PDB file of C-alpha atoms in Angstrom:
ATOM      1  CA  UNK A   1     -18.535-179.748 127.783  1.00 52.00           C
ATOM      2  CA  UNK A   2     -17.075-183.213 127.837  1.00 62.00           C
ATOM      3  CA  UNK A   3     -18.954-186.389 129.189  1.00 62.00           C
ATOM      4  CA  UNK A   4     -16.674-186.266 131.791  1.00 62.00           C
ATOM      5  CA  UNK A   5     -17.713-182.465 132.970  1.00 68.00           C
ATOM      6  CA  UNK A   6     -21.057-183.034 132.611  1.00 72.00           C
ATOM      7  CA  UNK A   7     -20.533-186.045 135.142  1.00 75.00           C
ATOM      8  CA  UNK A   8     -18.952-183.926 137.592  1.00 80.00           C
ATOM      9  CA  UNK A   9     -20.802-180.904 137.793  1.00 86.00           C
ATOM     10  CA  UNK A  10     -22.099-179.897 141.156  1.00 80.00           C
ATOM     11  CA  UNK A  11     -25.348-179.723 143.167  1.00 86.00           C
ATOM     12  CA  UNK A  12     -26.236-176.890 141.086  1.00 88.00           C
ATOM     13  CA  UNK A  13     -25.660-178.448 137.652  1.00 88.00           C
ATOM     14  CA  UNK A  14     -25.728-175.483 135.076  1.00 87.00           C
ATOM     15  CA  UNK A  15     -27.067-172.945 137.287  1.00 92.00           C
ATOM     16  CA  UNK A  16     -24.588-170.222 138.427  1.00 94.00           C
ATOM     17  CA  UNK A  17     -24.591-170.937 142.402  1.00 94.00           C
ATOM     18  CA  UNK A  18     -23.526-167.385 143.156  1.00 94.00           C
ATOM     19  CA  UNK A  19     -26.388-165.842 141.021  1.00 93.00           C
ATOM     20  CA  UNK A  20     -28.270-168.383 143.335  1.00 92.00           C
ATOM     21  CA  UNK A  21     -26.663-167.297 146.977  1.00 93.00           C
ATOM     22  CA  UNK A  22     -27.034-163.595 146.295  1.00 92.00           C
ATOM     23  CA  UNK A  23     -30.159-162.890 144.724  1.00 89.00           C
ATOM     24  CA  UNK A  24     -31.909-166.495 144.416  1.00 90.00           C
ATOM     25  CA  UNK A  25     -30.661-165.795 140.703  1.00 92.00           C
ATOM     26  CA  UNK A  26     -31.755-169.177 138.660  1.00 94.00           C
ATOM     27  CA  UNK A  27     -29.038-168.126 135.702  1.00 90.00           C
ATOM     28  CA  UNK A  28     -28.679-170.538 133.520  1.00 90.00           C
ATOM     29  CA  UNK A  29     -25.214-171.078 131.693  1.00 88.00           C
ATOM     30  CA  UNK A  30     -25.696-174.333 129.596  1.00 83.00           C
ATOM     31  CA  UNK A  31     -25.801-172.483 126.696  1.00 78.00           C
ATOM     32  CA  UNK A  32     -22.428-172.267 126.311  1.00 77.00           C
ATOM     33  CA  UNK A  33     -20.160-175.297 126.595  1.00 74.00           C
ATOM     34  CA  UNK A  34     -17.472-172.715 127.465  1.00 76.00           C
ATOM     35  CA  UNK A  35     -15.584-173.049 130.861  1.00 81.00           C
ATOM     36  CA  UNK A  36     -14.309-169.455 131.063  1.00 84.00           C
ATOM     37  CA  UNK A  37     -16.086-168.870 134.012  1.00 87.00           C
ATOM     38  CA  UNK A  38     -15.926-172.278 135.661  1.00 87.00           C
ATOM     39  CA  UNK A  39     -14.157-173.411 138.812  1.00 90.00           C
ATOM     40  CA  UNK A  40     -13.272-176.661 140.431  1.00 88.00           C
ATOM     41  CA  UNK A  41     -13.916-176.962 144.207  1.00 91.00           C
ATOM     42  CA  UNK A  42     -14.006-180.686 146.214  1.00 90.00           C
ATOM     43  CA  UNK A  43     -13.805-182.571 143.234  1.00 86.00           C
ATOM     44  CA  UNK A  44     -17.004-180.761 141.166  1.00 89.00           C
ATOM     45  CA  UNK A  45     -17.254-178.522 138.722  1.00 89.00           C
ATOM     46  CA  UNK A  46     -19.244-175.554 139.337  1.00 91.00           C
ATOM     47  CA  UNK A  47     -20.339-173.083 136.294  1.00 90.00           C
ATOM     48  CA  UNK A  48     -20.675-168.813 137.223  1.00 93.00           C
ATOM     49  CA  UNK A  49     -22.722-166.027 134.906  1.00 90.00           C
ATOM     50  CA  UNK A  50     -19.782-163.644 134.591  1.00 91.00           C
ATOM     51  CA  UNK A  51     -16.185-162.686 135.537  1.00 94.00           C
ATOM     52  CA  UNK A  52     -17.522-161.082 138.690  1.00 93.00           C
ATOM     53  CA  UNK A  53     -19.026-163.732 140.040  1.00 93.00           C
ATOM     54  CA  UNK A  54     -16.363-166.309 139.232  1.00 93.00           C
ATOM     55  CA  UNK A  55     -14.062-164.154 141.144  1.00 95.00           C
ATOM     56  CA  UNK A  56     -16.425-164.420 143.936  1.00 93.00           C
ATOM     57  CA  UNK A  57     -16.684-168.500 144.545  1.00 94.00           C
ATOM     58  CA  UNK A  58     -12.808-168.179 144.444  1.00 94.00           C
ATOM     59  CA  UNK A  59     -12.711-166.230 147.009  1.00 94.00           C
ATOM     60  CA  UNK A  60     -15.224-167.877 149.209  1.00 93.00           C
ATOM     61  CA  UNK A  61     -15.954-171.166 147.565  1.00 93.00           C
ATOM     62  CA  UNK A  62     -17.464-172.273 150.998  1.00 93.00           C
ATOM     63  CA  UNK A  63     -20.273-170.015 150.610  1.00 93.00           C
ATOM     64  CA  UNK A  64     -21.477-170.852 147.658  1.00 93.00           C
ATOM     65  CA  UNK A  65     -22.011-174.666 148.027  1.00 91.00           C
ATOM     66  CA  UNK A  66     -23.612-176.781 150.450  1.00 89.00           C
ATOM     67  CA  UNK A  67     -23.458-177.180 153.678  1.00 90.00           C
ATOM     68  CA  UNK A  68     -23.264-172.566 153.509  1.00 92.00           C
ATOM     69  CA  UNK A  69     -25.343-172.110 150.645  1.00 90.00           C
ATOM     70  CA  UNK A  70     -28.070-169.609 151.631  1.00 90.00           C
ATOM     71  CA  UNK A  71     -30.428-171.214 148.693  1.00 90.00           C
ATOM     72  CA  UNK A  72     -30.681-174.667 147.139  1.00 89.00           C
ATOM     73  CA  UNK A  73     -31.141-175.302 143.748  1.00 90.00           C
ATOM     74  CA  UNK A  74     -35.860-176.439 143.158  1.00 89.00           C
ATOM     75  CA  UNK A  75     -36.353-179.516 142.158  1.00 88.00           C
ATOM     76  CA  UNK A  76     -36.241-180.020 137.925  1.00 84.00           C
ATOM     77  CA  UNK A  77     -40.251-179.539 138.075  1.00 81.00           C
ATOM     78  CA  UNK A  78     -40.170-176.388 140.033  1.00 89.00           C
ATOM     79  CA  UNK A  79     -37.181-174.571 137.344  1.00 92.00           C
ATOM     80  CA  UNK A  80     -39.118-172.684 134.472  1.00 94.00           C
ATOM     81  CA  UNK A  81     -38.984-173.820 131.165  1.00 94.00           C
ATOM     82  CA  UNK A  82     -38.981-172.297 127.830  1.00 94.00           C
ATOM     83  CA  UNK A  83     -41.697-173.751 125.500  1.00 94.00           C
ATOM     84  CA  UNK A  84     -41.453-173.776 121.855  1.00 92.00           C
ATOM     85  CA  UNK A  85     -44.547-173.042 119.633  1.00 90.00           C
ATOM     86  CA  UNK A  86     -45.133-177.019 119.011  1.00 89.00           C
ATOM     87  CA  UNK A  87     -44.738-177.413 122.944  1.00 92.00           C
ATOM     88  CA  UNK A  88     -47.436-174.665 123.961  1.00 90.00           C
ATOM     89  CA  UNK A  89     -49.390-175.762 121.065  1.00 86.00           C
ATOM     90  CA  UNK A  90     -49.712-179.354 122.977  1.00 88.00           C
ATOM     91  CA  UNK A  91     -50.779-177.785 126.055  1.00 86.00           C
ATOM     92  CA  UNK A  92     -53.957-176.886 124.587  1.00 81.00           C
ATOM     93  CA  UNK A  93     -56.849-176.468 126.496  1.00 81.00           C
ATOM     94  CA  UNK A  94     -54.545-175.186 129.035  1.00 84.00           C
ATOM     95  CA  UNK A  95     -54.717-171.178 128.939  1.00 87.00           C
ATOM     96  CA  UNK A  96     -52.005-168.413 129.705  1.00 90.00           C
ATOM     97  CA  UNK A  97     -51.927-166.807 132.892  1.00 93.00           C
ATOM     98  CA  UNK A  98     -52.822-163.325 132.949  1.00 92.00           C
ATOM     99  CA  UNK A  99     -54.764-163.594 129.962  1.00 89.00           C
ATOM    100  CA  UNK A 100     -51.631-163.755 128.172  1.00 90.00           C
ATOM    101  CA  UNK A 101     -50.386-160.556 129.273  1.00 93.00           C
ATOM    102  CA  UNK A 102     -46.210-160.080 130.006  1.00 96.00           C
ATOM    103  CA  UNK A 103     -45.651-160.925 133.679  1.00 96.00           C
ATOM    104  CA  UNK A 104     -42.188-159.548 133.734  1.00 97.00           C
ATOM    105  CA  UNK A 105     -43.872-156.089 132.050  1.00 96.00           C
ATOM    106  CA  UNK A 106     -46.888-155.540 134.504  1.00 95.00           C
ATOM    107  CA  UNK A 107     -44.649-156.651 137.707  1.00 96.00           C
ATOM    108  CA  UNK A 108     -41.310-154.089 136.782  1.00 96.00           C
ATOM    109  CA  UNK A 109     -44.281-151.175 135.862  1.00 95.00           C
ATOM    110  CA  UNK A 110     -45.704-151.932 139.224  1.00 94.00           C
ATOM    111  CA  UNK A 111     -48.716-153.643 137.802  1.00 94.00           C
ATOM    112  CA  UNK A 112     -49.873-150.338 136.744  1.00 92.00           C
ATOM    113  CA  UNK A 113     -52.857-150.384 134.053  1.00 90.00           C
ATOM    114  CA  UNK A 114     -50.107-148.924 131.255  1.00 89.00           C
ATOM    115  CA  UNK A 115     -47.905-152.054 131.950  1.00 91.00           C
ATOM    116  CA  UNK A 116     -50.200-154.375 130.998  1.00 92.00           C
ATOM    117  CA  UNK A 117     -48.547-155.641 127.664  1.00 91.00           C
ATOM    118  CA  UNK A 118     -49.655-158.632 125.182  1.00 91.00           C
ATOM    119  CA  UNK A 119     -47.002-161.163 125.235  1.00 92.00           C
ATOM    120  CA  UNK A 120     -45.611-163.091 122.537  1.00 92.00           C
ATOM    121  CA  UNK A 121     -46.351-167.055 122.039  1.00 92.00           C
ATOM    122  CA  UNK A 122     -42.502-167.200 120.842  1.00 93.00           C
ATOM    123  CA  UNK A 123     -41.653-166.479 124.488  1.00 95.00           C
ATOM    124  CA  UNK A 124     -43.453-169.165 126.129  1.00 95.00           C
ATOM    125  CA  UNK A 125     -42.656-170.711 129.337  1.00 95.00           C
ATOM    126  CA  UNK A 126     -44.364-173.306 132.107  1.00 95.00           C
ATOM    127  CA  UNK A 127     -43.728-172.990 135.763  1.00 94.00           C
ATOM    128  CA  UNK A 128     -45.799-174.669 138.800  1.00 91.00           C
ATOM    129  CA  UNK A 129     -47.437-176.723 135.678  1.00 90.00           C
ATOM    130  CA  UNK A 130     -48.823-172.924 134.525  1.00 93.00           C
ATOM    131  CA  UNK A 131     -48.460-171.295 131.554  1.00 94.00           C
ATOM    132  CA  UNK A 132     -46.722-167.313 130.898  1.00 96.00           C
ATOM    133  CA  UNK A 133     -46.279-165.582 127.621  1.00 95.00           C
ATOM    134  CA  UNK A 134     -43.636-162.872 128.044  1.00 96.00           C
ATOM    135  CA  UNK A 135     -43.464-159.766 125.560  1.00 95.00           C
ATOM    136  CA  UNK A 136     -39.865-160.062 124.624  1.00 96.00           C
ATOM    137  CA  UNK A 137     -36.491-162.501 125.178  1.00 95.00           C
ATOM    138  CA  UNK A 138     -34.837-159.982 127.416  1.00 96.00           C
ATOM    139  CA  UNK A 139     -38.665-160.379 129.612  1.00 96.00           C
ATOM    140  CA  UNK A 140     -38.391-164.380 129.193  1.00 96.00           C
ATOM    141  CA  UNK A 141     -34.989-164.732 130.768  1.00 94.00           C
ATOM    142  CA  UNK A 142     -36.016-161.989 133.551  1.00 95.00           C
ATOM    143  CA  UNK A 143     -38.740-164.605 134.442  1.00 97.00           C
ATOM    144  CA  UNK A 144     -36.876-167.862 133.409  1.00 95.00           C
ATOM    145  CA  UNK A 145     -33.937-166.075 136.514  1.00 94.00           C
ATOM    146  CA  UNK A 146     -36.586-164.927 138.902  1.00 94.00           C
ATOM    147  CA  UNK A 147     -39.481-166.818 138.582  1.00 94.00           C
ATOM    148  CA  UNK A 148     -40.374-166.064 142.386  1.00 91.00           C
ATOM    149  CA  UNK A 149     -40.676-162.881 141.931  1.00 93.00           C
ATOM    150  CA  UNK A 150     -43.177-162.964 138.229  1.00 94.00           C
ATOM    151  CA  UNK A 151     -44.944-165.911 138.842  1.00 91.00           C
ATOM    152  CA  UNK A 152     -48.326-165.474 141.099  1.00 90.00           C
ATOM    153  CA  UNK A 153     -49.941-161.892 140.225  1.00 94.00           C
ATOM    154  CA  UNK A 154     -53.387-160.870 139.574  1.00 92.00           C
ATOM    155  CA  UNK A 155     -55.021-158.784 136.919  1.00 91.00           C
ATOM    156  CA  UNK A 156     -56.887-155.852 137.698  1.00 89.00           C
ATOM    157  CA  UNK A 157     -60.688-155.601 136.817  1.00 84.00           C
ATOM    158  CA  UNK A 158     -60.434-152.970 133.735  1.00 82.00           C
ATOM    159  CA  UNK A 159     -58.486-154.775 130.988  1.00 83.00           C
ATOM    160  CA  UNK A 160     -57.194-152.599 128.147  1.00 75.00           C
ATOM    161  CA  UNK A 161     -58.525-153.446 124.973  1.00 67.00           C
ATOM    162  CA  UNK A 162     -55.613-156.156 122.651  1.00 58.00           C
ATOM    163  CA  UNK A 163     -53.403-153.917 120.541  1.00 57.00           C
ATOM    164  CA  UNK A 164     -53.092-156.915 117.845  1.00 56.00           C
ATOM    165  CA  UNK A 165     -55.210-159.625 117.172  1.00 52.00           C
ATOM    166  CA  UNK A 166     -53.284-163.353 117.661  1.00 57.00           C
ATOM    167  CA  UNK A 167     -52.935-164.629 114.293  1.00 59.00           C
ATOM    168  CA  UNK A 168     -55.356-168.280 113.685  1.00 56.00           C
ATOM    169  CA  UNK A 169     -52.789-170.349 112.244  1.00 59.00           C
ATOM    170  CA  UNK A 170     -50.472-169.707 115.879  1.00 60.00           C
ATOM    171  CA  UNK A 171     -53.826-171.276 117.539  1.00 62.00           C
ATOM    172  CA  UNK A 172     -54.077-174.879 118.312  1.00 66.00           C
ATOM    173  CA  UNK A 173     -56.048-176.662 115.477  1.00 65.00           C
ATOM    174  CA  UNK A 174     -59.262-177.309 117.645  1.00 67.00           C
ATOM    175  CA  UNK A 175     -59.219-173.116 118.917  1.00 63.00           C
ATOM    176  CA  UNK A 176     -58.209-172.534 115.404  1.00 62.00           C
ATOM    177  CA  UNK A 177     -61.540-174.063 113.743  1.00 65.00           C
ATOM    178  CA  UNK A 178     -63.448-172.683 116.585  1.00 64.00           C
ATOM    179  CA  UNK A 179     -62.183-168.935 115.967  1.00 62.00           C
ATOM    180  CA  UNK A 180     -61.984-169.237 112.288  1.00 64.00           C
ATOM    181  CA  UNK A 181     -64.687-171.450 110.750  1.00 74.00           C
ATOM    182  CA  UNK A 182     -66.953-172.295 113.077  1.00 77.00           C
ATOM    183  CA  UNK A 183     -69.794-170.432 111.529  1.00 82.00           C
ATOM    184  CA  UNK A 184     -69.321-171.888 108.460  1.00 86.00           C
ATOM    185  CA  UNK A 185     -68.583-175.279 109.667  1.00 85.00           C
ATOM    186  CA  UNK A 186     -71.196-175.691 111.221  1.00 87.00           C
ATOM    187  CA  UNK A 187     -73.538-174.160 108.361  1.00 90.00           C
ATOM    188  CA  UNK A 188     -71.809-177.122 106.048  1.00 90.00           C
ATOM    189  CA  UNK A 189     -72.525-179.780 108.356  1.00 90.00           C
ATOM    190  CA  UNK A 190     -76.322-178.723 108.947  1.00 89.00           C
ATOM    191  CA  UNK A 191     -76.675-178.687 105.307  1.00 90.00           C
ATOM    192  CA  UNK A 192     -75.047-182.219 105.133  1.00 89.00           C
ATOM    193  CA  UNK A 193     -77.467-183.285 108.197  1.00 90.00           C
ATOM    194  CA  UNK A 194     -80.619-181.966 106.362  1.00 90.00           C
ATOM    195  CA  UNK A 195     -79.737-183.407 102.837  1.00 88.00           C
ATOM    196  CA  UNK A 196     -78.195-187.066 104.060  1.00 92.00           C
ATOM    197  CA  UNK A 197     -75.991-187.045 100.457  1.00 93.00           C
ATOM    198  CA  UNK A 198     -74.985-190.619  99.603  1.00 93.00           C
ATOM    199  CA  UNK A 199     -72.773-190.842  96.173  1.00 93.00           C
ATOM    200  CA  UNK A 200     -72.605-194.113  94.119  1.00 92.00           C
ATOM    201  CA  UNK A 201     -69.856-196.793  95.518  1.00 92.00           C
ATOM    202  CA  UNK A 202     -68.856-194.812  98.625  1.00 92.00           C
ATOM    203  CA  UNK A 203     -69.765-194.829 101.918  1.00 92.00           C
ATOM    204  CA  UNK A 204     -72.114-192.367 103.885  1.00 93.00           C
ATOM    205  CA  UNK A 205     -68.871-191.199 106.133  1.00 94.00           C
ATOM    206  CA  UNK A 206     -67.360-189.785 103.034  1.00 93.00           C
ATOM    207  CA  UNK A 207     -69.838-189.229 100.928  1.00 93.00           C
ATOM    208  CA  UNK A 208     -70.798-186.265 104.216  1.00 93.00           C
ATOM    209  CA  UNK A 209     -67.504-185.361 103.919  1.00 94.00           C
ATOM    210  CA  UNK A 210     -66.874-184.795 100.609  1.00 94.00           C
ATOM    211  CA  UNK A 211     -69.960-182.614 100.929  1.00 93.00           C
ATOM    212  CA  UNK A 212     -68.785-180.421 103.746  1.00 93.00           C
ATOM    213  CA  UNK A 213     -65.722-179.695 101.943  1.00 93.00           C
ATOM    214  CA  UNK A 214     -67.157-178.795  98.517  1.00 94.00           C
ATOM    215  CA  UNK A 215     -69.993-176.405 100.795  1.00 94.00           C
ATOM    216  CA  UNK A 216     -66.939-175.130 102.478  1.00 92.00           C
ATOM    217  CA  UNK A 217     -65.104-174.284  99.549  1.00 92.00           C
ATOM    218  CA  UNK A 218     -68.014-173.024  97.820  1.00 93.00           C
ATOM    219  CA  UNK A 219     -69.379-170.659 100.452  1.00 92.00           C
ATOM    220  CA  UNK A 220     -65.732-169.450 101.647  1.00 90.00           C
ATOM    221  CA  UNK A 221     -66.385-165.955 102.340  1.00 86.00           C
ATOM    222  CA  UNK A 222     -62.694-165.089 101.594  1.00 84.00           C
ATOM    223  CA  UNK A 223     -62.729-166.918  98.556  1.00 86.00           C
ATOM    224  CA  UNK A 224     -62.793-165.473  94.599  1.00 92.00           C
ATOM    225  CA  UNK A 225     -66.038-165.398  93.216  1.00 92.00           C
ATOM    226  CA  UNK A 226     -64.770-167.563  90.536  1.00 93.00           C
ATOM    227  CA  UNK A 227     -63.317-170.271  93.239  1.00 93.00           C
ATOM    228  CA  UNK A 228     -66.772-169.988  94.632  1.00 92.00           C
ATOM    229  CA  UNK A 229     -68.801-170.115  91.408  1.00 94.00           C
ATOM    230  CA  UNK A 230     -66.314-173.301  90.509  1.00 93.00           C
ATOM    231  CA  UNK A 231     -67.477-175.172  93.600  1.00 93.00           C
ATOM    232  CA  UNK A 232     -70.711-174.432  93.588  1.00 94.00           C
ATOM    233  CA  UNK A 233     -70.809-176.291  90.503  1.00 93.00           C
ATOM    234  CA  UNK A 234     -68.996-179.025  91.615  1.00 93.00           C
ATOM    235  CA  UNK A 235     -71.414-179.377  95.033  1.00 92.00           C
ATOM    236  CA  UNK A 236     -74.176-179.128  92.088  1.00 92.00           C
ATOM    237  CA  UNK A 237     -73.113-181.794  90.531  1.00 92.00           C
ATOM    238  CA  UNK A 238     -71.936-183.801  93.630  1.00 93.00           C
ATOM    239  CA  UNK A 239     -75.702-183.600  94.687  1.00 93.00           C
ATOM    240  CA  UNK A 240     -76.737-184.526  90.923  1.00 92.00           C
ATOM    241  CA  UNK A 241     -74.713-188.049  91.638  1.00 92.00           C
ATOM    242  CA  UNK A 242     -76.286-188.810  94.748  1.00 93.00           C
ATOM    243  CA  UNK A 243     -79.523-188.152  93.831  1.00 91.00           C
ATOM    244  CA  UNK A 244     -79.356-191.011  91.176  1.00 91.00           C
ATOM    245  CA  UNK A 245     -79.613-193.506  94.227  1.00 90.00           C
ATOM    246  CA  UNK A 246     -82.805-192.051  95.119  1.00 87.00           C
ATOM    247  CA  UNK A 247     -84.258-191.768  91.300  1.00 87.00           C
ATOM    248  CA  UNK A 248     -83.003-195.130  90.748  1.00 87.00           C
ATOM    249  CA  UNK A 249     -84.355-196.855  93.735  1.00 85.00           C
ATOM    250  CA  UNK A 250     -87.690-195.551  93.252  1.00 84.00           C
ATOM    251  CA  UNK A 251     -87.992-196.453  89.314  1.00 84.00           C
ATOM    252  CA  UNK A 252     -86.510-199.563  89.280  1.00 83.00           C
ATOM    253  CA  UNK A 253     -88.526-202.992  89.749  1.00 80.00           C
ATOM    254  CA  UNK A 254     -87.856-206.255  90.439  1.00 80.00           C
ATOM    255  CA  UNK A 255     -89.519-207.941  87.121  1.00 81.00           C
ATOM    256  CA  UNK A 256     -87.727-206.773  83.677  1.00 80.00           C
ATOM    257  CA  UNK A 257     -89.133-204.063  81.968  1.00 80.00           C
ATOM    258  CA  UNK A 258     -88.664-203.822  78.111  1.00 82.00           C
ATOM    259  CA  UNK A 259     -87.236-200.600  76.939  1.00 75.00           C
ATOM    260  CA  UNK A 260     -90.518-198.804  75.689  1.00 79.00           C
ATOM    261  CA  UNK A 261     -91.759-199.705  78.823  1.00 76.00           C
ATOM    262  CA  UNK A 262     -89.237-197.476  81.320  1.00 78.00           C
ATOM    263  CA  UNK A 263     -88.973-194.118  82.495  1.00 80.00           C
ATOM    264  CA  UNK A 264     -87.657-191.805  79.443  1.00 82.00           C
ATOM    265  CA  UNK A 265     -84.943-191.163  80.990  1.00 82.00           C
ATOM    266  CA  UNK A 266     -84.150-194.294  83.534  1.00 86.00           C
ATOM    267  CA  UNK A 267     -81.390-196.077  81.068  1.00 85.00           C
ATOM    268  CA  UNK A 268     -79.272-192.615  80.888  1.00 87.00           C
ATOM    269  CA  UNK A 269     -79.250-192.658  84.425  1.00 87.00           C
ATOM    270  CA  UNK A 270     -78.743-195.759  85.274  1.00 86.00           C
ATOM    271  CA  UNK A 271     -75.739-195.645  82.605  1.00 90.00           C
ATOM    272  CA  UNK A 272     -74.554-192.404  84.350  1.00 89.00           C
ATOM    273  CA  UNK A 273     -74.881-194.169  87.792  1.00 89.00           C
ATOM    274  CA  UNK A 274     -72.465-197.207  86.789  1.00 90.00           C
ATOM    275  CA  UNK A 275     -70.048-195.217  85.762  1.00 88.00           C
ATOM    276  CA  UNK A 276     -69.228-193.478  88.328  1.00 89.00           C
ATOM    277  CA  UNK A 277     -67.986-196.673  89.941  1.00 88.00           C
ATOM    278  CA  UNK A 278     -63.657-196.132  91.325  1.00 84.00           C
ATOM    279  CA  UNK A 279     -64.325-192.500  89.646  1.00 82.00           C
ATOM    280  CA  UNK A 280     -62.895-189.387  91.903  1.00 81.00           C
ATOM    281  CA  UNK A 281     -66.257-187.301  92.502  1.00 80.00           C
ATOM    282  CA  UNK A 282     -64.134-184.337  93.363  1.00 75.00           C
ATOM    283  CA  UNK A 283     -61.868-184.533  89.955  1.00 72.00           C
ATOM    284  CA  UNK A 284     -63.103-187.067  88.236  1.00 62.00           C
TER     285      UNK A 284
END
């Protein structure tokens, strides 16, 4: 539609205001710019769903708009709204209503045990600032039309047991590391707490993190023994590095000690230590 339609569209804006009148219907026909079904009454533009229900405003155009129409159109925040996966993703902690289960589904079974379906998080909506995952598109516009009618329902006490497991990477980051790698997470960062690793030139902050990464990678449970056996290595030899500071600090003194006179092998190590000044630990 032109600038000019858009301007000049009614007090229902998109929404068909017969679907509205007859059944409280919110049908939404912005996605199409098409004005097939549209009709011009008092100087507005008003959009319908279908043939049908064009036909019907013509006949009674009265009805259908205010001062006669049975139902006005809620407020923007009170109209559901589709959410795409970045969009539910940002309304993390929030949670799904009905555990996730398909509103549309349970209500049109007559909340019967058997209709209690998983929904899908690519059929996401909000409505009254809560959160619905419906099973299919067909079950998203139901709800997106009739929101009244899906919107406040309660789950009985016996739940039946998920048919699929939701897939990690479709979790927010924070519920993904808590579902996916918490155990070892936290297994990498006690190890970091309990060791205190500090490699040459960098600071404590990363030389921790460095650590928990290489302990991650070498204790990744669905890793390949040989991507294990490779990191372990490399946290072997991370730990080697650090350890230096400690050797060093504790052999060194503050008068000069001729070479016959040091630890056998104090020079090596100091040598080893200096060089691993602006040198990648990881790849270096």
């Amino acid at each position: 539609m032109t600038y000019e339609l858009l301007s000049r569209l009614g007090e229902f804006g998109q929404f068909c205001p017969v679907s509205l009148a007859e059944s409280q219907e919110l049908f939404d026909c912005s996605a199409t710019d098409s004005l097939e079904f549209a009709a011009e009454f008092r100087g507005h533009y008003y959009k319908m769903s279908s043939q049908e229900k064009l036909n019907k405003f013509l006949e009674n155009p009265e009805l259908y708009v205010p001062p006669l129409a049975p139902h006005p159109l809620p407020s923007a925040d009170m109209i559901p709204k589709r959410l795409t996966l970045s969009e539910l993703k940002s309304r993390f902690p929030k949670c799904a209503e009905l555990q996730g289960y398909c509103p549309v589904t349970y209500k049109d079974g007559n909340q019967r045990y058997e209709a209690l379906v998983p929904g899908s998080i690519n059929y996401a909506l909000e409505y009254h600032n809560r959160i619905y995952i419906c099973e299919n598109k067909e079950k998203l516009q139901k709800f997106l039309r009739s929101p009244l009618k899906y919107w406040e329902q309660k789950l009985p006490h016996k739940l039946p047991p998920l048919r699929e497991p939701i897939l990690l990477t479709s979790l927010p980051l924070p519920g993904y590391l808590e579902q996916g790698i918490a155990t070892s997470l936290i297994k990498a960062m006690n190890a970091a707490g309990c060791l205190k690793p500090k490699f040459p030139f960098l600071s404590i902050r990363r030389s921790a993190l460095l650590y928990i990464a290489l302990h991650l990678k070498a204790f990744n449970p669905k890793g390949s023994e040989y991507t294990r056996k490779k990191y372990k290595k490399k946290m072997e030899q991370f730990m080697e590095s650090c350890e230096l500071i400690t050797y060093l600090g504790a052999k060194m003194t503050r008068k000069y000690k001729e070479p016959q006179f040091r630890a056998i092998d104090f020079d090596h190590k100091l040598k080893t230590f200096l060089s691993l000044r602006n040198i990648d630990p990881i790849n270096g």
